[in-house]
XYZ file of C-alpha atoms in Angstrom:
712
model
C 23.550 1.851 32.006
C 21.116 4.587 33.103
C 20.076 5.740 29.325
C 19.411 1.244 29.285
C 18.039 0.775 32.448
C 14.916 3.527 31.246
C 14.454 1.825 28.317
C 14.175 -1.180 30.170
C 11.860 0.360 33.091
C 9.309 3.484 30.701
C 9.003 -0.280 28.326
C 7.530 -1.919 31.363
C 5.854 0.886 32.636
C 3.738 0.816 29.511
C 3.040 -2.252 29.583
C 1.848 -2.129 32.764
C 0.035 0.907 33.042
C -2.528 -0.639 30.467
C -5.142 -3.808 30.784
C -3.371 -7.618 30.077
C -6.642 -8.538 27.645
C -5.416 -5.213 25.528
C -2.694 -7.137 22.737
C 1.259 -5.853 23.318
C 1.344 -4.158 19.385
C -1.904 -1.882 21.210
C 0.135 -0.594 24.094
C 1.943 2.721 23.752
C -1.152 3.646 21.181
C -3.211 3.247 24.588
C -1.603 4.946 26.294
C -0.607 7.331 24.646
C -4.196 8.339 24.566
C -4.603 7.408 28.349
C -2.026 10.758 28.273
C -2.810 13.365 26.318
C -6.786 12.144 27.148
C -6.970 11.202 30.652
C -10.297 12.065 31.957
C -12.109 9.545 28.538
C -9.611 6.870 29.541
C -11.146 7.290 33.227
C -14.969 6.927 30.649
C -14.081 3.367 28.916
C -13.646 1.407 31.496
C -10.343 -0.800 30.164
C -10.415 -2.584 33.284
C -13.344 -4.645 32.701
C -11.797 -6.780 30.838
C -15.754 -8.239 30.075
C -17.224 -4.929 29.571
C -14.522 -4.443 26.840
C -14.885 -7.987 25.586
C -17.374 -8.100 23.118
C -16.018 -5.058 21.332
C -12.276 -6.554 21.808
C -13.481 -9.979 18.967
C -15.949 -8.612 16.608
C -15.244 -7.461 13.678
C -17.901 -4.977 13.415
C -15.979 -3.548 17.053
C -17.168 -0.253 15.733
C -21.265 -1.468 16.489
C -20.437 -2.687 18.392
C -19.292 -0.709 21.441
C -20.722 -1.430 25.328
C -23.912 0.343 25.801
C -23.167 1.246 28.982
C -20.431 3.713 27.772
C -21.794 4.512 23.726
C -23.415 7.047 26.078
C -21.450 8.321 27.723
C -18.253 9.462 24.993
C -19.540 11.519 21.300
C -18.754 9.618 18.044
C -15.561 10.797 17.775
C -14.326 9.509 20.980
C -15.547 6.259 19.399
C -13.736 6.886 16.401
C -10.383 7.219 18.565
C -10.679 4.526 20.905
C -10.837 1.980 17.796
C -7.798 3.630 16.323
C -6.104 3.568 19.961
C -7.961 -0.590 20.164
C -9.344 -1.609 17.457
C -7.085 -0.241 14.538
C -8.570 -3.207 11.531
C -11.753 -1.500 11.598
C -10.371 1.947 11.609
C -11.386 3.384 7.695
C -15.226 2.184 8.674
C -14.963 3.661 12.306
C -14.392 6.395 10.099
C -17.059 6.471 7.756
C -19.226 5.259 10.337
C -18.775 8.502 11.849
C -19.001 10.758 8.612
C -22.557 8.948 8.771
C -24.098 10.195 11.662
C -22.028 13.932 11.760
C -23.230 14.314 7.910
C -26.837 13.104 8.392
C -26.220 10.650 5.914
C -27.030 6.329 4.805
C -23.216 5.921 3.385
C -20.642 8.203 1.322
C -20.491 6.858 -2.190
C -21.892 9.292 -4.496
C -25.705 8.280 -6.289
C -24.271 6.670 -9.486
C -23.087 9.357 -12.411
C -26.441 10.353 -14.446
C -25.382 11.842 -17.472
C -29.520 12.484 -18.980
C -30.210 14.502 -15.284
C -26.663 16.993 -16.389
C -27.743 17.896 -19.477
C -31.452 18.894 -18.501
C -29.793 20.688 -15.291
C -26.952 23.024 -16.981
C -26.878 25.651 -20.015
C -24.941 25.627 -22.890
C -22.522 28.343 -21.723
C -21.189 25.968 -18.722
C -18.919 23.393 -20.261
C -19.423 19.597 -18.385
C -16.382 18.225 -16.739
C -15.875 14.954 -16.330
C -12.874 14.279 -14.335
C -11.641 9.850 -15.073
C -10.336 7.369 -13.270
C -7.594 4.784 -15.753
C -10.343 2.291 -16.930
C -13.916 4.623 -16.564
C -15.116 6.399 -20.105
C -18.036 8.072 -20.589
C -18.032 8.236 -24.064
C -20.464 5.229 -25.046
C -22.977 6.779 -22.379
C -22.773 9.719 -23.979
C -22.912 8.566 -27.042
C -25.624 7.006 -26.039
C -27.572 9.694 -24.016
C -26.677 11.506 -28.267
C -28.951 9.152 -29.873
C -31.481 9.380 -27.693
C -32.117 13.349 -26.613
C -31.060 14.803 -30.271
C -29.664 12.361 -33.397
C -26.045 10.079 -33.782
C -25.155 12.928 -36.548
C -25.533 15.850 -33.913
C -22.597 14.191 -31.561
C -18.871 14.722 -32.293
C -15.719 13.378 -30.684
C -12.621 13.693 -30.101
C -9.559 12.539 -28.718
C -7.389 15.102 -27.839
C -3.852 14.455 -28.554
C -0.889 15.844 -31.092
C -1.869 17.360 -33.940
C -6.117 17.686 -32.567
C -5.932 21.395 -31.128
C -7.060 22.818 -35.122
C -9.600 20.525 -35.530
C -11.667 20.773 -32.081
C -11.368 24.308 -32.301
C -12.818 24.401 -35.860
C -15.660 21.567 -34.876
C -16.787 23.606 -31.223
C -17.603 27.046 -33.567
C -19.357 24.308 -35.769
C -20.997 21.995 -32.538
C -21.943 25.740 -31.432
C -23.452 27.485 -33.937
C -25.863 24.421 -35.262
C -26.545 23.473 -31.448
C -24.774 20.127 -31.441
C -22.362 18.156 -28.876
C -18.613 17.839 -28.928
C -16.396 15.641 -26.305
C -13.361 16.103 -26.545
C -11.635 13.269 -24.454
C -8.115 13.340 -22.287
C -7.024 16.912 -21.744
C -4.572 15.999 -19.097
C -2.562 15.180 -22.681
C -2.706 18.801 -23.641
C -2.029 20.671 -20.772
C -0.490 23.848 -22.565
C -3.258 24.245 -25.353
C -6.140 24.554 -23.319
C -5.436 28.487 -22.512
C -6.119 28.663 -26.003
C -9.938 27.238 -25.060
C -10.198 28.874 -22.873
C -10.299 32.388 -24.780
C -12.341 30.804 -27.211
C -14.934 29.466 -25.331
C -15.531 33.054 -23.389
C -16.210 34.525 -27.417
C -17.777 32.120 -27.757
C -22.233 32.515 -28.639
C -23.687 28.894 -28.600
C -26.709 27.433 -30.319
C -29.602 26.873 -26.082
C -29.359 23.087 -27.210
C -24.865 22.855 -27.614
C -23.137 20.976 -24.967
C -19.411 20.436 -24.182
C -18.461 17.384 -22.693
C -14.748 17.139 -21.707
C -13.276 14.810 -19.708
C -9.638 14.850 -18.108
C -7.428 12.809 -15.776
C -6.493 14.062 -12.160
C -2.884 15.894 -13.503
C -1.709 19.090 -11.404
C -1.369 21.413 -14.091
C -4.627 21.435 -15.397
C -5.412 25.206 -16.290
C -6.834 26.444 -12.894
C -9.586 28.372 -14.601
C -11.451 26.114 -17.697
C -12.263 24.601 -13.599
C -14.002 26.862 -11.923
C -15.714 28.387 -14.803
C -17.074 23.321 -16.049
C -19.316 21.523 -13.755
C -17.107 19.744 -12.574
C -17.823 15.490 -11.923
C -16.013 12.302 -11.013
C -16.683 9.025 -13.015
C -14.701 5.893 -11.980
C -14.703 2.004 -13.262
C -16.986 0.570 -10.977
C -13.950 -1.356 -8.367
C -14.196 -5.239 -8.539
C -13.876 -8.617 -10.053
C -16.938 -8.937 -12.208
C -17.340 -4.733 -12.977
C -13.076 -5.108 -14.849
C -13.828 -8.771 -16.545
C -17.291 -6.880 -18.241
C -15.909 -3.777 -19.348
C -12.967 -6.460 -20.849
C -15.544 -8.256 -23.275
C -17.102 -5.415 -23.776
C -14.425 -3.844 -25.768
C -13.743 -7.016 -27.515
C -16.393 -8.183 -30.172
C -18.071 -12.025 -31.014
C -16.256 -12.057 -34.330
C -12.710 -12.137 -31.999
C -13.416 -14.367 -29.431
C -15.137 -16.983 -31.860
C -12.146 -16.700 -34.791
C -12.353 -19.643 -36.147
C -14.105 -21.759 -33.545
C -11.191 -23.066 -31.596
C -12.388 -23.528 -28.015
C -9.300 -23.930 -26.521
C -8.520 -20.016 -28.109
C -11.543 -19.006 -26.369
C -10.467 -20.642 -23.233
C -7.741 -18.787 -23.265
C -8.982 -15.303 -23.686
C -10.722 -15.958 -20.599
C -7.782 -16.594 -18.866
C -6.164 -13.378 -19.598
C -9.575 -11.780 -18.879
C -9.404 -13.511 -15.411
C -5.651 -12.608 -15.702
C -5.984 -8.749 -15.806
C -7.555 -8.334 -13.347
C -6.346 -9.982 -11.160
C -4.020 -7.432 -11.504
C -5.293 -5.072 -11.446
C -7.795 -5.184 -9.252
C -5.276 -6.947 -6.250
C -3.959 -2.694 -6.565
C -6.967 -2.816 -4.137
C -4.620 -4.615 -1.250
C -1.428 -2.731 -1.327
C 0.543 -3.339 -0.187
C 0.160 -6.470 0.706
C -1.403 -7.025 -2.658
C 0.539 -6.157 -4.740
C 4.029 -3.376 -2.232
C 2.980 -0.481 -4.645
C 0.273 0.559 -7.565
C 1.567 0.053 -10.321
C 0.332 0.656 -13.719
C -1.915 -2.280 -15.524
C -3.242 -0.263 -18.889
C -5.980 -1.833 -21.726
C -2.416 -1.491 -23.336
C -1.079 -4.598 -21.420
C -3.931 -6.518 -22.105
C -4.584 -5.613 -26.071
C -0.993 -7.153 -26.260
C -1.984 -9.619 -24.416
C -4.658 -10.260 -26.289
C -2.219 -10.212 -29.594
C 0.613 -13.009 -28.630
C -3.086 -15.259 -28.035
C -4.226 -14.849 -31.001
C -0.886 -15.510 -33.068
C -0.212 -18.217 -30.007
C -3.151 -20.540 -32.259
C -2.406 -19.586 -35.708
C 0.406 -21.740 -35.420
C 0.689 -25.802 -34.321
C -1.780 -27.001 -31.969
C 1.330 -27.353 -29.747
C 0.731 -25.142 -26.779
C 4.319 -22.707 -26.086
C 2.537 -22.131 -23.089
C 6.373 -20.486 -21.466
C 6.423 -18.856 -24.814
C 3.509 -17.203 -22.518
C 4.831 -17.006 -19.698
C 7.684 -15.106 -20.698
C 6.348 -12.630 -22.309
C 3.810 -11.803 -19.632
C 6.682 -11.739 -17.737
C 8.984 -9.885 -19.080
C 8.294 -7.439 -22.192
C 4.517 -6.779 -20.935
C 2.690 -6.678 -17.225
C 6.836 -7.689 -15.571
C 7.233 -4.868 -17.428
C 6.319 -2.851 -15.292
C 7.186 -4.383 -11.529
C 10.215 -3.865 -9.410
C 9.587 -6.156 -6.805
C 10.964 -8.949 -6.009
C 8.191 -10.533 -4.376
C 5.749 -9.411 -6.668
C 6.926 -10.867 -10.101
C 7.066 -13.650 -7.976
C 2.980 -13.528 -7.566
C 2.537 -12.355 -10.794
C 4.575 -15.255 -12.259
C 2.157 -17.723 -9.651
C -0.814 -16.420 -11.629
C 0.680 -17.349 -14.729
C 2.002 -20.577 -14.083
C -2.194 -21.214 -12.545
C -3.989 -19.825 -15.265
C -2.486 -20.864 -18.300
C -1.114 -24.338 -18.463
C -2.655 -27.115 -20.481
C -4.313 -28.115 -17.513
C -6.724 -24.997 -17.125
C -7.667 -24.232 -21.419
C -7.967 -27.156 -24.136
C -9.260 -30.311 -20.772
C -12.433 -31.178 -21.783
C -13.633 -34.697 -24.131
C -13.637 -34.867 -27.405
C -17.562 -35.325 -27.217
C -16.978 -31.570 -26.074
C -19.957 -32.417 -22.979
C -18.550 -32.529 -20.518
C -17.519 -28.303 -18.925
C -13.914 -27.669 -18.678
C -13.226 -27.078 -15.207
C -11.338 -23.562 -13.899
C -10.990 -21.987 -10.328
C -12.790 -21.237 -7.789
C -15.445 -23.940 -9.138
C -16.067 -21.382 -12.027
C -16.845 -24.465 -15.183
C -15.827 -22.605 -18.153
C -18.248 -23.620 -21.190
C -17.496 -25.226 -23.811
C -19.034 -22.542 -26.581
C -16.615 -19.785 -28.388
C -19.788 -17.434 -27.979
C -19.243 -14.067 -26.206
C -22.608 -13.969 -24.386
C -21.862 -17.820 -22.908
C -18.860 -16.410 -21.140
C -21.468 -13.213 -20.449
C -23.279 -15.084 -18.788
C -20.691 -16.594 -16.254
C -18.945 -13.222 -14.966
C -22.864 -12.113 -14.753
C -22.794 -14.905 -12.413
C -19.971 -13.680 -10.021
C -21.178 -11.564 -6.818
C -20.675 -7.608 -7.216
C -18.899 -8.271 -3.930
C -14.780 -9.933 -4.407
C -14.024 -13.025 -2.704
C -10.106 -12.780 -1.111
C -8.941 -16.317 -2.579
C -10.174 -14.347 -5.762
C -6.726 -12.724 -5.919
C -4.638 -16.050 -3.413
C -5.950 -13.309 -0.148
C -6.788 -14.280 3.308
C -9.421 -14.652 5.037
C -8.761 -11.250 6.777
C -7.424 -9.094 4.258
C -9.540 -6.607 5.038
C -8.272 -6.038 8.133
C -5.319 -5.055 6.599
C -6.630 -3.359 3.967
C -8.694 -0.912 6.314
C -5.830 -0.818 8.620
C -3.014 0.795 5.852
C -6.383 3.529 4.567
C -7.278 4.478 7.768
C -3.598 5.204 7.695
C -3.668 6.425 4.465
C -7.027 9.021 6.031
C -4.746 10.259 9.214
C -1.989 10.772 5.755
C -4.439 13.639 4.415
C -6.362 15.295 7.057
C -3.047 16.191 8.105
C -2.004 17.764 4.520
C -5.378 19.533 4.750
C -5.125 20.420 8.341
C -1.289 22.210 7.674
C -1.122 25.827 7.942
C -0.070 26.542 4.161
C 1.503 30.017 4.396
C 2.827 29.279 8.140
C 6.570 27.800 6.996
C 6.446 29.879 4.318
C 7.851 33.671 6.897
C 7.849 33.899 9.823
C 5.851 34.211 12.291
C 7.070 33.898 15.952
C 3.125 33.373 17.102
C 2.533 30.699 14.763
C 6.119 28.924 14.952
C 5.791 28.545 18.435
C 1.937 27.284 18.917
C 2.303 24.900 14.942
C 6.800 23.341 16.198
C 5.948 22.929 20.712
C 4.544 19.605 20.378
C 7.831 19.250 18.821
C 9.577 21.131 20.876
C 8.666 19.599 23.822
C 8.856 15.443 22.844
C 12.105 16.060 22.104
C 12.978 17.517 25.828
C 10.813 14.871 27.508
C 12.587 12.641 25.649
C 16.021 13.056 26.171
C 15.613 14.790 29.414
C 17.442 11.403 31.455
C 19.799 10.682 29.460
C 22.746 12.169 27.758
C 23.171 11.332 23.879
C 23.512 14.417 22.953
C 25.918 15.517 25.472
C 27.546 12.483 25.062
C 30.987 12.912 23.269
C 32.259 10.705 21.071
C 34.683 9.882 18.174
C 34.922 7.552 15.306
C 35.908 4.385 15.189
C 38.997 3.071 14.707
C 39.054 0.180 11.974
C 39.490 -2.858 13.890
C 40.678 -6.276 13.226
C 39.106 -8.017 14.929
C 36.009 -8.671 15.005
C 33.026 -6.778 11.782
C 30.151 -7.474 14.173
C 32.145 -5.219 17.377
C 33.017 -3.250 14.374
C 29.177 -2.642 13.277
C 27.493 -1.867 16.189
C 31.002 0.761 17.362
C 29.942 2.814 14.063
C 26.189 2.026 14.935
C 26.332 3.626 18.047
C 29.213 6.144 16.874
C 26.368 6.727 13.786
C 23.259 7.148 15.990
C 24.398 9.784 18.435
C 26.424 12.159 16.154
C 22.028 12.027 14.663
C 20.681 12.337 18.025
C 23.032 16.116 18.664
C 22.521 16.637 14.478
C 19.167 16.773 15.440
C 19.054 18.126 18.501
C 21.395 21.431 17.267
C 19.022 22.130 14.155
C 15.406 21.877 16.363
C 18.444 24.280 19.991
C 18.877 25.836 16.740
C 15.153 26.360 15.844
C 13.942 27.313 19.631
C 16.445 30.111 18.609
C 14.754 31.494 16.855
C 10.433 31.327 18.166
C 12.402 32.913 21.500
C 14.264 35.545 19.610
C 17.235 35.026 20.724
C 18.073 33.760 17.724
C 18.205 35.170 14.023
C 16.375 33.447 11.847
C 18.559 31.621 8.930
C 17.786 29.522 5.347
C 18.492 26.612 7.394
C 15.845 26.569 10.121
C 13.284 28.403 7.307
C 13.169 24.585 5.588
C 13.670 22.875 9.150
C 10.282 24.233 10.794
C 8.613 24.613 6.821
C 8.980 21.001 6.563
C 7.917 20.717 10.936
C 4.781 22.540 10.600
C 4.338 20.522 7.361
C 4.077 17.194 8.766
C 7.165 16.368 6.726
C 10.539 15.247 8.307
C 12.973 17.463 7.231
C 15.409 16.241 4.074
C 18.521 16.448 6.167
C 17.551 14.124 9.287
C 16.570 11.185 6.318
C 19.036 12.316 4.501
C 21.089 10.483 7.885
C 19.138 8.020 8.647
C 15.325 6.406 6.451
C 13.015 6.759 9.321
C 9.369 7.222 9.482
C 8.261 10.187 7.049
C 6.257 11.567 10.510
C 8.544 13.963 12.067
C 6.837 12.437 15.689
C 7.359 8.844 16.015
C 11.381 10.080 13.654
C 12.616 11.484 17.152
C 10.403 8.998 18.809
C 12.606 5.751 16.728
C 15.428 8.150 16.852
C 15.286 7.901 20.089
C 15.150 4.860 21.782
C 17.272 2.925 19.417
C 20.055 5.601 19.427
C 19.459 4.318 23.462
C 19.038 0.977 22.153
C 22.458 0.022 20.607
C 24.093 1.196 24.212
C 23.366 -1.932 25.250
C 24.303 -3.891 22.583
C 27.834 -2.062 22.762
C 28.684 -3.236 26.160
C 27.164 -6.837 25.399
C 29.926 -7.187 22.279
C 32.801 -5.746 24.285
C 32.174 -8.919 27.017
C 31.468 -10.756 24.576
C 27.738 -11.874 25.383
C 26.319 -10.259 22.566
C 25.874 -13.128 19.606
C 24.214 -15.284 22.862
C 21.422 -13.700 24.279
C 17.624 -13.399 22.601
C 18.420 -10.556 20.422
C 16.744 -7.849 18.860
C 16.987 -6.265 15.188
C 13.858 -3.530 15.128
C 16.369 -1.776 17.802
C 18.904 -1.372 14.980
C 18.958 1.288 12.250
C 20.719 -0.833 10.223
C 19.710 -4.804 9.992
C 20.359 -5.374 7.653
C 24.096 -4.504 8.061
C 24.464 -6.385 11.582
C 23.242 -9.614 9.202
C 26.223 -8.938 7.018
C 28.766 -8.407 9.707
C 27.635 -11.995 11.379
C 27.584 -14.009 7.364
C 31.992 -11.516 7.723
C 32.228 -13.284 11.271
C 31.285 -16.568 10.552
C 33.920 -17.149 6.954
C 36.571 -15.922 9.104
C 35.335 -18.587 11.474
C 34.877 -21.235 9.207
C 38.048 -19.604 6.887
C 35.411 -19.365 4.018
C 34.807 -17.176 1.484
C 31.633 -15.440 2.582
C 29.752 -16.212 -1.321
C 30.519 -19.989 -0.199
C 27.789 -18.638 2.923
C 23.710 -18.718 2.880
C 21.267 -17.841 5.507
C 19.188 -19.462 6.961
C 16.679 -19.921 10.592
C 15.583 -22.604 12.702
C 12.309 -22.628 15.351
C 13.379 -26.948 15.846
C 16.255 -24.947 17.834
C 19.787 -24.579 17.786
C 21.549 -24.628 14.052
C 24.090 -27.572 13.902
C 25.772 -26.201 10.718
C 25.741 -22.467 11.669
C 29.471 -21.099 13.960
C 27.578 -18.574 15.010
C 24.720 -17.962 14.967
C 22.064 -14.821 17.103
C 18.554 -15.893 18.417
C 16.390 -13.249 16.991
C 13.080 -11.901 18.423
C 10.755 -9.152 17.105
C 8.951 -10.473 14.497
C 5.658 -10.045 12.789
C 4.196 -12.043 10.045
C 1.025 -10.678 8.071
C -0.867 -12.904 5.437
C -1.566 -16.299 7.159
C -0.317 -17.789 11.233
C 2.421 -19.236 11.871
C 2.534 -21.732 15.143
C 6.555 -22.339 14.875
C 6.248 -25.678 12.650
C 4.693 -24.759 10.149
C 2.146 -22.187 7.658
C -1.716 -21.898 8.395
C -4.127 -19.891 7.033
C -5.528 -16.805 8.085
C -9.456 -17.658 9.693
C -11.693 -14.059 8.469
C -11.853 -13.241 12.222
C -7.761 -13.451 12.963
C -6.157 -11.035 13.373
C -3.740 -9.472 10.685
C -0.277 -9.149 11.843
C 0.564 -11.777 14.111
C 3.918 -12.360 16.995
C 6.550 -14.631 15.556
C 8.141 -17.106 17.820
C 11.878 -16.458 18.593
C 13.873 -18.326 15.744
C 17.826 -18.224 15.769
C 19.630 -17.355 12.668
C 22.966 -18.813 11.213
C 25.126 -18.027 7.684
C 26.400 -22.395 6.241
C 27.822 -23.524 4.195
C 26.402 -22.879 0.098
C 26.301 -26.908 0.621
C 24.782 -27.584 3.719
C 21.191 -29.375 4.083
C 19.787 -26.998 7.161
C 17.395 -27.139 9.655
C 14.315 -27.383 6.138
C 14.171 -29.147 3.284
C 13.319 -27.009 -0.402
C 10.175 -27.973 -0.379
C 9.093 -27.743 2.528
C 9.766 -24.278 2.834
C 8.738 -20.847 1.006
C 10.799 -17.697 1.540
C 10.197 -14.850 2.666
C 10.797 -11.468 2.398
C 11.476 -9.423 5.626
C 11.184 -5.660 5.889
C 11.771 -2.883 8.022
C 7.950 -1.538 9.040
C 4.249 -2.865 7.348
C 4.000 -0.431 4.948
C 7.108 -2.943 2.936
C 9.674 -0.458 1.615
C 12.539 -1.870 2.707
C 13.667 -5.437 3.139
C 15.729 -6.264 5.457
C 16.430 -10.342 3.661
C 14.667 -13.116 3.385
C 13.815 -16.381 5.365
C 12.904 -19.283 4.349
C 9.882 -20.000 6.886
C 8.372 -23.971 6.371
C 5.100 -24.629 4.828
C 4.589 -28.208 4.174
C 3.908 -26.655 0.646
C 2.315 -25.373 -1.845
C 4.060 -22.763 -2.387
C 2.258 -20.229 -4.083
C -1.061 -20.439 -1.854
C 1.660 -18.314 0.474
C 3.054 -16.571 -2.290
C -0.086 -15.134 -3.464
C -1.700 -14.579 -0.096
C 0.848 -12.290 0.695
C 3.461 -13.622 3.897
C 5.584 -11.378 5.240
C 7.460 -10.441 8.015
C 8.177 -7.354 9.599
C 10.509 -6.018 12.633
C 8.299 -4.664 15.323
C 8.158 -0.723 15.750
C 10.467 0.537 18.706
């Protein structure tokens, strides 16, 4: 009881020590800022709500610091304030800091200028172009060669199986004749690169010789060739417009105008749009797609072949045939997330149907209506379609993808989180974890050792004696919670034992073992040890892991007490306090089946914001859910506006298992099934909940709406 009371008091004290105008979601971040940098916190004067009102509401808060404050804090301190209060603008704040610190106007590099590279390099220096998927500078190289030399002086070889001898022979000939050679896709022939290095060392080229090399990033690319080359990067220009232009540049006029079939030309535009949307949606991971899917030109080519064959037969268009092949064999073959597949299916049904394609009048005067107020021409000319693409804005509109107007806020959160992770990787001491150095280990590991001691100073978790719970014939819920408590305490004590062993080695009272060596190496590199993750898959950051571990271990004590008194289901519960919230919902299902004397398969899961669920014999009231992608007032979903917060709290709801044939609180037509994830990274699903949306389910599928358990 004392430990549980301590958790409640600590949470209450965190909320009490920050100003009321700051969102509760940011409470711990602001409290950490106050604890770590008390002088900075005092300087900020966050108690003055009026002073910070403009900052808190601004869409560019990094530029709208209170004038009285911005003079008194450094540029980097401004970044820390944005991180604590407005993480949805952290990426922009970091970019602004970098520009001001480096004295440059923008971080984006100047456009790739191959002509300048040619003029400024010597014939003995290879030019290595590191490309991203979708980028290919070979056409630009060929055009440059025709201007500077002539087309016959330019040679290119796409490297792959069987091309090695030809590449060496052509290299020698080009060097002897002073011509240009481009060896493409070196990442496909990594084992052969030492042979190329050897040839380059013995080469004595003529003055006009140039060797151009292209490769995608590869971890085993030979470092000697990297060091001896001039390295530049070439990325495909981002954005829907550029993506569409690349597609239409790869298609010939004859491909578009085949048989003068207008519906076919429209279908190809829909294919190009679909391909672009699938690829560019990857810029909004995890709300766009939950992960990076390798949609590529091979998918586009396969899609083109299907459209081509579709129009070779009868005029009865089998759009279901297209949907099935795209979903199951081509694009969908790369997707392994159920909710991502729903997004893909929604796009297919939206683009490939008779309302979009082939819906024009017999006179050919009416423009065919496409999406987003775009009209397709009654023409099979490739130039007309390029004209439409050229008229699109350079910057993508969120509604091109069906994403909410405030998607930039969510995107900035995730990108800045990735940048911070990369900065941590850069700060890692490469040699510190490889060999034992008491001073380095003490300095690097003292933060986590001190935090662990602080987290456990008022609890008895590390000394509590527990025995494996016996299998109970009674309540599945009580059995689950008892097992959850046992596992939590065992994990806390396991972590404590490993950190205690580490502390003894640092103090010199114990010998270094291989197990302690692996533990220290992981922690110094700011990775969560595998021995911990194998017992509970928590946060990747070790400090966050132990915070979440202790918070849950203390909270579960309260669950056990209520369950033993049979008061658990009458209280409001927070699933984020559990290590395995999905297992709790399954235990609720089993107990409901026992009470109703039916099989678990005859029950379905439901949630209600209208009040208690009439058909539910057992139900729980759940709080602590967060929503991203849209807003919810308890009645129906609504679109997010440009200045809406990226994440919003959801009102408490009742959850229950009811018979499959029961009607439930909402009709299926007015609901959308949303996933409930354990975290905003969207890596583990707890359950799915039907949320009232008022219809138009495709809108909520495409906007990437999802629920999360709040962070502990």
